[in-house]
Short mmCIF file of C-alpha atoms and ligand atoms in Angstrom, two decimals:
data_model
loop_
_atom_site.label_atom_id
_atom_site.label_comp_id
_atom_site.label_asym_id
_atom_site.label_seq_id
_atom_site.Cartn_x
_atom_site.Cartn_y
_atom_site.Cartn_z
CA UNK X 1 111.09 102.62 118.29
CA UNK X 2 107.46 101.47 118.77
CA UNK X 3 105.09 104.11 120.66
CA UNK X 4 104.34 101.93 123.02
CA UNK X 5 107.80 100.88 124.06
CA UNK X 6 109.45 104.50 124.09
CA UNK X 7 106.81 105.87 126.65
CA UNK X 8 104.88 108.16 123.80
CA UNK X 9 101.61 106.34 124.07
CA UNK X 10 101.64 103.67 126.93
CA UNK X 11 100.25 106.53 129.44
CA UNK X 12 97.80 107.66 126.96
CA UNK X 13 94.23 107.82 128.28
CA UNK X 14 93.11 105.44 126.21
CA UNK X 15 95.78 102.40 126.67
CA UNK X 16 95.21 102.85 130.60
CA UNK X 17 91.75 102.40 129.76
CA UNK X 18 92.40 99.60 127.53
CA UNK X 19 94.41 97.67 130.32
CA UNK X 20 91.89 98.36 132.99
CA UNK X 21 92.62 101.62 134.37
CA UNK X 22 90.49 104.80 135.29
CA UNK X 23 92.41 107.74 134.23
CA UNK X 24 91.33 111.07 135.08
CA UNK X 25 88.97 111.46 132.18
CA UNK X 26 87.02 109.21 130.28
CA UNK X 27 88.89 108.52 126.73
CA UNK X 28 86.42 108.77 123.58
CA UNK X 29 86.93 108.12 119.86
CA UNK X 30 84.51 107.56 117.32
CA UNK X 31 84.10 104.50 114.84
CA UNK X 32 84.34 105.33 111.56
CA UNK X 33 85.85 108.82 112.43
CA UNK X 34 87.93 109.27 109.54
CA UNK X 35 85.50 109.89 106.90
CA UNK X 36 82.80 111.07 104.84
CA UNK X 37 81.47 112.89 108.25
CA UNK X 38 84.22 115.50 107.42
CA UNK X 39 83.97 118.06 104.70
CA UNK X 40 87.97 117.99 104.80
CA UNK X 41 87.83 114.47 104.01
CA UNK X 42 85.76 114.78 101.07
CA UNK X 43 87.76 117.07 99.90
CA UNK X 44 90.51 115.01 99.48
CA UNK X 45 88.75 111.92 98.02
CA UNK X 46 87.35 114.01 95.45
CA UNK X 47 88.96 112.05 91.86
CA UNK X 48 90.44 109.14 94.00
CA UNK X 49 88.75 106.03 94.40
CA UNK X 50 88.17 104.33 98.02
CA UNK X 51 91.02 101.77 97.86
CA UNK X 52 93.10 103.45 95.86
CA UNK X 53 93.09 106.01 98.66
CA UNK X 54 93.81 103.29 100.86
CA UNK X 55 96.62 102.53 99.26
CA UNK X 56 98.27 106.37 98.99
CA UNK X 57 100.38 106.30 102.27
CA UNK X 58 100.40 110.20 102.14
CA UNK X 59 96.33 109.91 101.94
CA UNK X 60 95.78 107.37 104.42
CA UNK X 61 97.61 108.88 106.77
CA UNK X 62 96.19 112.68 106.01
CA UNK X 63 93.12 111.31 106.43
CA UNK X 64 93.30 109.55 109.40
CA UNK X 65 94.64 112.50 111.45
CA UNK X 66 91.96 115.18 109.98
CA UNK X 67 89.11 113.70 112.61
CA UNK X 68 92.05 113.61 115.66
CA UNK X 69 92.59 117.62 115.08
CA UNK X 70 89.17 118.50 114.47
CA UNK X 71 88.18 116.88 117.27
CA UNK X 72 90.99 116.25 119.94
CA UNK X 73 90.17 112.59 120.57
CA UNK X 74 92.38 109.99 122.36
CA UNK X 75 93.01 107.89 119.42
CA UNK X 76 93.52 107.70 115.18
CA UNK X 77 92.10 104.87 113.65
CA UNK X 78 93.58 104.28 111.06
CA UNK X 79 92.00 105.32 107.47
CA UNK X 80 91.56 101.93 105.50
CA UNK X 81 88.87 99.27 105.15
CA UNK X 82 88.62 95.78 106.30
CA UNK X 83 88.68 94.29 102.52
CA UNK X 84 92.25 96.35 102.25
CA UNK X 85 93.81 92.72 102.69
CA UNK X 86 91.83 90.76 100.63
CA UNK X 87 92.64 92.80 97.58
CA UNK X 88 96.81 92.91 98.61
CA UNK X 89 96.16 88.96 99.06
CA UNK X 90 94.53 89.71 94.97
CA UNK X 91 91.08 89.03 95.41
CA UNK X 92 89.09 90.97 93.06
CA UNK X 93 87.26 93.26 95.22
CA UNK X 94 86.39 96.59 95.28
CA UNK X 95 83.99 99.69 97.58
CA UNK X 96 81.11 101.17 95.57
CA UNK X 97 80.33 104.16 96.72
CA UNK X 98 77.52 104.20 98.47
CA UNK X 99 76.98 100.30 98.68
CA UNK X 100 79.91 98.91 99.83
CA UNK X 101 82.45 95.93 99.04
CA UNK X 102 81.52 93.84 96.26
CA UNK X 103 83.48 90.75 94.68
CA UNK X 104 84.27 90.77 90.91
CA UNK X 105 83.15 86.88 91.32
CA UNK X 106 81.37 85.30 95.32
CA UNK X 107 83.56 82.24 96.29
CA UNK X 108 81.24 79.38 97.01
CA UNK X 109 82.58 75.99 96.08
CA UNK X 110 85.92 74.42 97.26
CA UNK X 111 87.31 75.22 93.99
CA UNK X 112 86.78 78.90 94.07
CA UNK X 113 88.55 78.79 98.07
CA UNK X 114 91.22 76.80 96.36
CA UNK X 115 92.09 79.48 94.00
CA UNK X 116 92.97 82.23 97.09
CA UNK X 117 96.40 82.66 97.74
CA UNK X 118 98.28 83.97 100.64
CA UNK X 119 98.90 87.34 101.07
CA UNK X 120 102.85 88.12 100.39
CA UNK X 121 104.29 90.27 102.95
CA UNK X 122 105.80 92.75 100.47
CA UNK X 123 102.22 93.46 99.21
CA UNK X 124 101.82 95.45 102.82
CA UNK X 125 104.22 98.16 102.11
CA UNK X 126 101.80 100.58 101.76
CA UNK X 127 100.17 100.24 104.60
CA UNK X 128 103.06 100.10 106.94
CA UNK X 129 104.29 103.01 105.36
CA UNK X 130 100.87 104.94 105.89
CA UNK X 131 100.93 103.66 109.66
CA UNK X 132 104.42 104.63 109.72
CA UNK X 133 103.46 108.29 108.46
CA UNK X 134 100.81 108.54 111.12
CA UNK X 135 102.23 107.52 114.32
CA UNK X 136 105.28 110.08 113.21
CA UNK X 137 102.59 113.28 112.95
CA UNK X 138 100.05 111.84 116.17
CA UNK X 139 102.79 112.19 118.79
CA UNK X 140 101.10 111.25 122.10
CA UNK X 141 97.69 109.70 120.86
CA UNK X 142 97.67 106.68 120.07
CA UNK X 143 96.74 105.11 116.86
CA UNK X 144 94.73 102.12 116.55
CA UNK X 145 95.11 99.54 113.66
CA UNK X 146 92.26 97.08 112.84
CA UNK X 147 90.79 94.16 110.84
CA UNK X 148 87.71 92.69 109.98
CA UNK X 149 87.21 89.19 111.42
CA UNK X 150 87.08 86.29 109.34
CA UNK X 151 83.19 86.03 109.89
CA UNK X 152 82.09 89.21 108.74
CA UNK X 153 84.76 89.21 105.82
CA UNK X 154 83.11 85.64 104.35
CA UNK X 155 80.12 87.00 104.70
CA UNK X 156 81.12 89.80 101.75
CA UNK X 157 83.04 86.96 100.29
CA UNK X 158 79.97 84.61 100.07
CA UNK X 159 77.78 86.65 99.15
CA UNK X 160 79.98 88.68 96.69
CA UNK X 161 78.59 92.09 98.13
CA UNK X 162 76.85 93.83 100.75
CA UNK X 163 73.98 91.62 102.01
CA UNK X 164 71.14 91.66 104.99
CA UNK X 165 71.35 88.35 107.07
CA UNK X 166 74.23 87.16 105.05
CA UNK X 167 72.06 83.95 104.47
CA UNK X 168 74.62 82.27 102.16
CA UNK X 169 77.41 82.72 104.53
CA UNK X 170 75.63 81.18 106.96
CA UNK X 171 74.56 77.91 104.88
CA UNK X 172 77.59 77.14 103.95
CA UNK X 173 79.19 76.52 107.24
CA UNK X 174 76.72 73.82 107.47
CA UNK X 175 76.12 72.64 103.99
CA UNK X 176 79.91 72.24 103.10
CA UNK X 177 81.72 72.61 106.71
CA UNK X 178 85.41 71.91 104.98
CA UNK X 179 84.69 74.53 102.72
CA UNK X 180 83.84 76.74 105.45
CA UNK X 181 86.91 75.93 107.12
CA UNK X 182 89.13 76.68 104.10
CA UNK X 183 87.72 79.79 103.93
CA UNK X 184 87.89 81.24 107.60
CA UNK X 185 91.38 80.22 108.00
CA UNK X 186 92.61 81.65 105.16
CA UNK X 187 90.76 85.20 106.11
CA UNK X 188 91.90 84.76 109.80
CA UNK X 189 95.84 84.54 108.31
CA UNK X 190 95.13 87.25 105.85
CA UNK X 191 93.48 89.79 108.23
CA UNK X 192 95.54 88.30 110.53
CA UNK X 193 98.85 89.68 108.78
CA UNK X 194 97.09 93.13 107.96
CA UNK X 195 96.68 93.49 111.93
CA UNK X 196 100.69 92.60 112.44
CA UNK X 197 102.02 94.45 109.84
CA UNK X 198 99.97 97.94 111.41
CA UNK X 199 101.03 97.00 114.98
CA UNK X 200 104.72 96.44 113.89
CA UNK X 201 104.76 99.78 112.17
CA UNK X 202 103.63 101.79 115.16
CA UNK X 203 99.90 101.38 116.15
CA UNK X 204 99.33 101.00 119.80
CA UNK X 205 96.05 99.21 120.32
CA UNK X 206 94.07 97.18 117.71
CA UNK X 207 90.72 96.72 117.23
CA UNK X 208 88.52 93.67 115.67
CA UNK X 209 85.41 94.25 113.72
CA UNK X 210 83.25 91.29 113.17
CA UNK X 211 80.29 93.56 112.50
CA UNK X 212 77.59 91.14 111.25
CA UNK X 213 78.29 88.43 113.92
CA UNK X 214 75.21 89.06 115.43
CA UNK X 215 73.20 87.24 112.67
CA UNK X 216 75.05 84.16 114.51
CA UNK X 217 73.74 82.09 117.23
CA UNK X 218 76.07 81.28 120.26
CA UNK X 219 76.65 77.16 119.13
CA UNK X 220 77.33 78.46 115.83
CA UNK X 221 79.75 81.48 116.36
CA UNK X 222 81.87 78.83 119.14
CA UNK X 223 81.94 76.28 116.61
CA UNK X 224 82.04 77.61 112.91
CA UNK X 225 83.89 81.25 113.82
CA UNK X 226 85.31 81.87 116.94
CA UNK X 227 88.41 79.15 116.53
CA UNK X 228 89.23 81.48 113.03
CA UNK X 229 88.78 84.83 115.15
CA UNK X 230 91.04 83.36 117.58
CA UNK X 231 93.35 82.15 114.64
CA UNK X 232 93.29 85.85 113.43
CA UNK X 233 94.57 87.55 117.24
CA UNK X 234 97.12 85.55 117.26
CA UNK X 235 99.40 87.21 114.48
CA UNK X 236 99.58 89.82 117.42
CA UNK X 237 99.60 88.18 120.73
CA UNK X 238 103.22 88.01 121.14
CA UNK X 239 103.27 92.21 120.35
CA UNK X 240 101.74 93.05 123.96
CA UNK X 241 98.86 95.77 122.59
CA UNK X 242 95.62 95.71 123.83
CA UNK X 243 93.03 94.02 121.23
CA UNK X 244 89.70 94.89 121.64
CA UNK X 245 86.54 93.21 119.60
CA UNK X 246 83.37 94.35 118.27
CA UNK X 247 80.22 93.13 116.67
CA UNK X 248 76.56 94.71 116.48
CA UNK X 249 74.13 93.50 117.52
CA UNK X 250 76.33 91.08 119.95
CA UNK X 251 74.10 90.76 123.69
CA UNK X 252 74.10 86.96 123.50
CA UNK X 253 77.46 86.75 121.67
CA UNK X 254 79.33 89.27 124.18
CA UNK X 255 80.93 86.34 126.45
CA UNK X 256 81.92 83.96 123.84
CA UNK X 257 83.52 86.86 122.07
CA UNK X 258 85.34 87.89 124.65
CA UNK X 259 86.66 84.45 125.50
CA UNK X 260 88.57 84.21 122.30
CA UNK X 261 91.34 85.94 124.06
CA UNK X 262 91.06 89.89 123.86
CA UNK X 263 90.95 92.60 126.26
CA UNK X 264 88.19 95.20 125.48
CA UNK X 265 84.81 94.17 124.43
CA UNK X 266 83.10 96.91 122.28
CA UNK X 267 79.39 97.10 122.82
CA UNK X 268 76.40 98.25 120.31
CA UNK X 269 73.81 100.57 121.38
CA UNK X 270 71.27 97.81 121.86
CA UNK X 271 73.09 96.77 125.51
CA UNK X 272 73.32 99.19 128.30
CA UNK X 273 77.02 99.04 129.61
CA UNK X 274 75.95 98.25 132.74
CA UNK X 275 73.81 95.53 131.47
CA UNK X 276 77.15 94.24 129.24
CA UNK X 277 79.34 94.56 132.41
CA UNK X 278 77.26 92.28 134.69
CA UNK X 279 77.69 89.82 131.56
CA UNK X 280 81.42 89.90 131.36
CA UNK X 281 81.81 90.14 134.56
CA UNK X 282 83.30 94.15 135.52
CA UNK X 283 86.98 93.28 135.52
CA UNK X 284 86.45 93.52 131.53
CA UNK X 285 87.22 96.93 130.25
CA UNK X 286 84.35 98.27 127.50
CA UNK X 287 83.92 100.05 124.83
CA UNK X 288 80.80 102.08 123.39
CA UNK X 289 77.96 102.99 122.99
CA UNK X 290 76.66 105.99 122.10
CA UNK X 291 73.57 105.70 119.84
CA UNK X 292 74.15 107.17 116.33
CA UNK X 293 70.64 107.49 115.80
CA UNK X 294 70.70 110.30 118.65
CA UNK X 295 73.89 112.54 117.07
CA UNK X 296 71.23 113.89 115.00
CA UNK X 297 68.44 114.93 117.92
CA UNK X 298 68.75 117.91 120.07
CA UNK X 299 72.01 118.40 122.43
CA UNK X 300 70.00 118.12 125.55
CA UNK X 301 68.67 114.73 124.56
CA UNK X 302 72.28 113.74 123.10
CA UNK X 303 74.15 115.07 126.01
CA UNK X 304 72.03 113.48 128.77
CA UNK X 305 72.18 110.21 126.62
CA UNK X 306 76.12 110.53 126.63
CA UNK X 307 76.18 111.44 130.29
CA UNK X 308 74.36 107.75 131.10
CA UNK X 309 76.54 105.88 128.84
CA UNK X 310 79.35 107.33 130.88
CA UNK X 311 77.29 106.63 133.95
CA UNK X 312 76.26 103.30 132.98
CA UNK X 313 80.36 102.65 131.82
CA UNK X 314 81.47 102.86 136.00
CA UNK X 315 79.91 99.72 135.88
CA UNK X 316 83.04 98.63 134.17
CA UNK X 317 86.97 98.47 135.54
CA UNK X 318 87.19 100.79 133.02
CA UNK X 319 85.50 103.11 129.78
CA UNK X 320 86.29 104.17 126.52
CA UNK X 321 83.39 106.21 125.29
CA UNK X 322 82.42 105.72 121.67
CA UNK X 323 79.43 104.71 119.44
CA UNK X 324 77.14 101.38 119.19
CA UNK X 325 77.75 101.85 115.37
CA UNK X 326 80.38 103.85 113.17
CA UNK X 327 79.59 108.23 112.55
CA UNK X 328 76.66 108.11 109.91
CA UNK X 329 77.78 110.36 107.23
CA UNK X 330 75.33 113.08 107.48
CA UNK X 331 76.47 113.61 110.90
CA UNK X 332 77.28 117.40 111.85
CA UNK X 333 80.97 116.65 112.73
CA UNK X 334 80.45 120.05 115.44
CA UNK X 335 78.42 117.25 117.46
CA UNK X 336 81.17 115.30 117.70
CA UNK X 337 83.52 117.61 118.57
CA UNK X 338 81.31 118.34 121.32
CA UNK X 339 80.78 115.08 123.09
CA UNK X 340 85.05 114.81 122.96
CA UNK X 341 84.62 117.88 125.19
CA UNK X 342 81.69 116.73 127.54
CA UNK X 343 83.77 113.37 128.00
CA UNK X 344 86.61 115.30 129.02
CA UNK X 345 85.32 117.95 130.93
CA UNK X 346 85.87 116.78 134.75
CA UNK X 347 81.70 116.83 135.40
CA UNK X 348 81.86 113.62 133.31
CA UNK X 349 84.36 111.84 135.30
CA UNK X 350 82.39 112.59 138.55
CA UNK X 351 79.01 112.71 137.48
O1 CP3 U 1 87.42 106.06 110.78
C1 CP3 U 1 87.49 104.85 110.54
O2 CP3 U 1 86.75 104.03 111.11
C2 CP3 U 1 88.61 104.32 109.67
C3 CP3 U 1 88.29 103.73 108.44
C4 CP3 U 1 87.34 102.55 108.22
C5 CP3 U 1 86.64 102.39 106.99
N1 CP3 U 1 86.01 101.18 107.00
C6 CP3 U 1 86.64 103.36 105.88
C7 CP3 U 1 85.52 103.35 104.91
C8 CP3 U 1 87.07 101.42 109.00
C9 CP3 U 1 87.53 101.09 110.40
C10 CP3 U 1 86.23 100.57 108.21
C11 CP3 U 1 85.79 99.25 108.66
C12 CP3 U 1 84.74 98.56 107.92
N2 CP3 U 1 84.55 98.51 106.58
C13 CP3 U 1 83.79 97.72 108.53
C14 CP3 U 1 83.70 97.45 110.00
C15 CP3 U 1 83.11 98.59 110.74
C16 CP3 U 1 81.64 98.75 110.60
O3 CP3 U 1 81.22 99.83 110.13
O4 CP3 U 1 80.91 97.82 110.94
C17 CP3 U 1 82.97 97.21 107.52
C18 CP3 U 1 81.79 96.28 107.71
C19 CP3 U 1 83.47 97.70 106.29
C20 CP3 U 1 82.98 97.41 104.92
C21 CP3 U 1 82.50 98.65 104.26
N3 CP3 U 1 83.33 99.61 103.72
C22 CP3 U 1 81.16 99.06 104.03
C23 CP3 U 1 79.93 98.27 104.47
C24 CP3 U 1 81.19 100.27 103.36
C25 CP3 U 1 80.02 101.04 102.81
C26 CP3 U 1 79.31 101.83 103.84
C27 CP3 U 1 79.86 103.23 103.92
O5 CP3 U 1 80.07 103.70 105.04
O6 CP3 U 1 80.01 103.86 102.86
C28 CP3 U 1 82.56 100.62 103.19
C29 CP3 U 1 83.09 101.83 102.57
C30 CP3 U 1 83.96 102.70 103.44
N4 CP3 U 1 84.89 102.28 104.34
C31 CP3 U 1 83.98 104.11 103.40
C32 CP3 U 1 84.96 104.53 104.32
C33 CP3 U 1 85.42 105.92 104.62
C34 CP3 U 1 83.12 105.00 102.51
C35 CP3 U 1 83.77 105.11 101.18
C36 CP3 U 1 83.72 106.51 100.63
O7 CP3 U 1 83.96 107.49 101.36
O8 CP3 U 1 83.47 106.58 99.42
#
């Protein structure tokens, strides 16, 4: 039976949070947790390439609980990458190391968006069985599945790689709007089904990354995006888990992204929380914002920073501590084992 059904995760610290509650200390995970931060994790990689890890259900799922026994936080994410889907839907994609997702070919033209195909169910199988794996081993904590939104996945698809102000992305939902649309919905059904397939296999909460929104302005993300991020949510409405949504670099976005229907609103480190709540108004639980840059300075400076984001998060019905950003890969993972412990030691919850 689903975690959240049999009573193993729906009193979790972190799904109170997520539905608005103030349990008796403030949950914290970290994006990007499951990764190169850890020495364990590298470990394992060592000989396997990125996806094809991805794709190992006994990997994914070893790697996604490493970070949640190092470091006792409230939640697994789980260990694959938002262009998982786009190569089980058999785009020709695949993660450089060190650079990122690039396209054997970018898709441009209505003909190259006519060549995509749907994503068969069957193709999922490893990831549901990875999830599967996972939930089995995390017991209590929660796991949360995720997706990239169809935004920041055209704008690797455009581009056909990593890119700065993913320019091209962002001329072609003008230039050739029909195009545009092709495109989007077909991303919001295939990242879409990569979100059900983890939720139906056992994860708890979900979480939607549309990390280079922030290059958008607020007419274009309500007209050219936001109808194809709410296309994407609702493979999972009818599943009753909290969704929560992310972007950097989101402080004029943070109310239209919201509205698309979700429940959390992650937050970058550019916005206070406080600031963010009296946007969203402070019925809206959030989700952040610890600034990476600082997990490298001294722990005074880090830990009075973490005690004001946890200050500035009352603002809010309710707080999930985490980063602005995902764990940069030099960081000391001993630092992050010790803000899990500052967030849960009861000084935090009554500072
Ligand atoms: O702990 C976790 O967060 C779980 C795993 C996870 C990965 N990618 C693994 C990964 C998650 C949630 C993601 C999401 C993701 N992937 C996003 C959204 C979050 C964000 O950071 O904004 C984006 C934009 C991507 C695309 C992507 N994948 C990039 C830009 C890169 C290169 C940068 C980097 O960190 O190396 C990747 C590669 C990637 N995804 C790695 C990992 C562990 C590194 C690959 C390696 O270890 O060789």
């Amino acid at each position: 039976m689903h975690p959240l059904i049999d009573g193993r995760t729906a009193d979790s610290p972190l799904i109170r949070a997520y539905r608005g509650d103030r349990p008796s200390t403030t949950p914290v995970w970290f994006m990007r947790q499951a990764g190169r931060s850890l020495p364990e994790y590298r470990a394992l990689r060592v000989g396997t390439k990125m996806l094809d890890a991805c794709l190992d259900p006994e990997l994914s799922s070893e790697i996604t609980l490493q970070p949640v026994r190092r470091h006792g936080v409230d939640a697994g994410i789980f260990f694959s990458d938002i262009v998982v889907p786009l190569r089980l839907a058999g785009v020709d994609v695949d993660i450089v190391p060190g650079r990122g997702p690039v396209l054997g070919a970018p898709l441009r033209t209505a003909a190259d968006v006519a060549t995509l195909r749907p994503l068969e169910p069957d193709a999922l199988a490893p990831i549901t069985e990875g999830v599967a794996r996972t939930v089995a081993e995390l017991g209590n904590t929660p796991l949360i599945g995720f997706a990239g939104a169809p935004f920041t996945l055209a704008a690797y698809l455009v581009e056909g790689g990593p890119s700065k102000d993913h320019l091209r992305a962002r001329t072609l939902m003008h230039a050739d709007p029909a195009t545009w649309d092709a495109l989007l919905s077909w991303a919001a059904d295939v990242t879409g089904a990569f979100l059900r397939a983890q939720v139906l296999a056992g994860a708890s909460a979900v979480q939607l990354f549309d990390s280079w929104v922030g290059s958008l302005s607020v007419a274009d993300y309500e007209s050219r995006v936001a109808p194809f991020s709410r296309q994407a949510i609702a493979h999972v409405s009818d599943l009753g888990v909290p969704v929560v949504h992310f972007g950097v670099g989101t402080g004029e976005l943070l109310r239209s992204m919201h509205a698309i229907g979700v429940d959390v609103m992650g937050v970058d480190d550019r916005l206070p929380l406080d600031t963010a709540s009296a946007r969203l108004g402070s019925a809206v639980p959030l989700q952040g914002n610890i600034n990476p840059a600082l997990l490298a300075a001294p722990w005074p400076v880090l830990e009075a920073h973490v005690l004001d984001v946890i200050e500035r998060g009352r603002a809010a019905s309710a707080h999930v501590l985490n980063l602005g950003h995902g764990v940069p890969p030099e960081t000391d993972p001993d630092v992050l084992t010790r803000i899990v412990r500052l967030a849960h030691a009861p000084a935090a919850v009554h500072a």
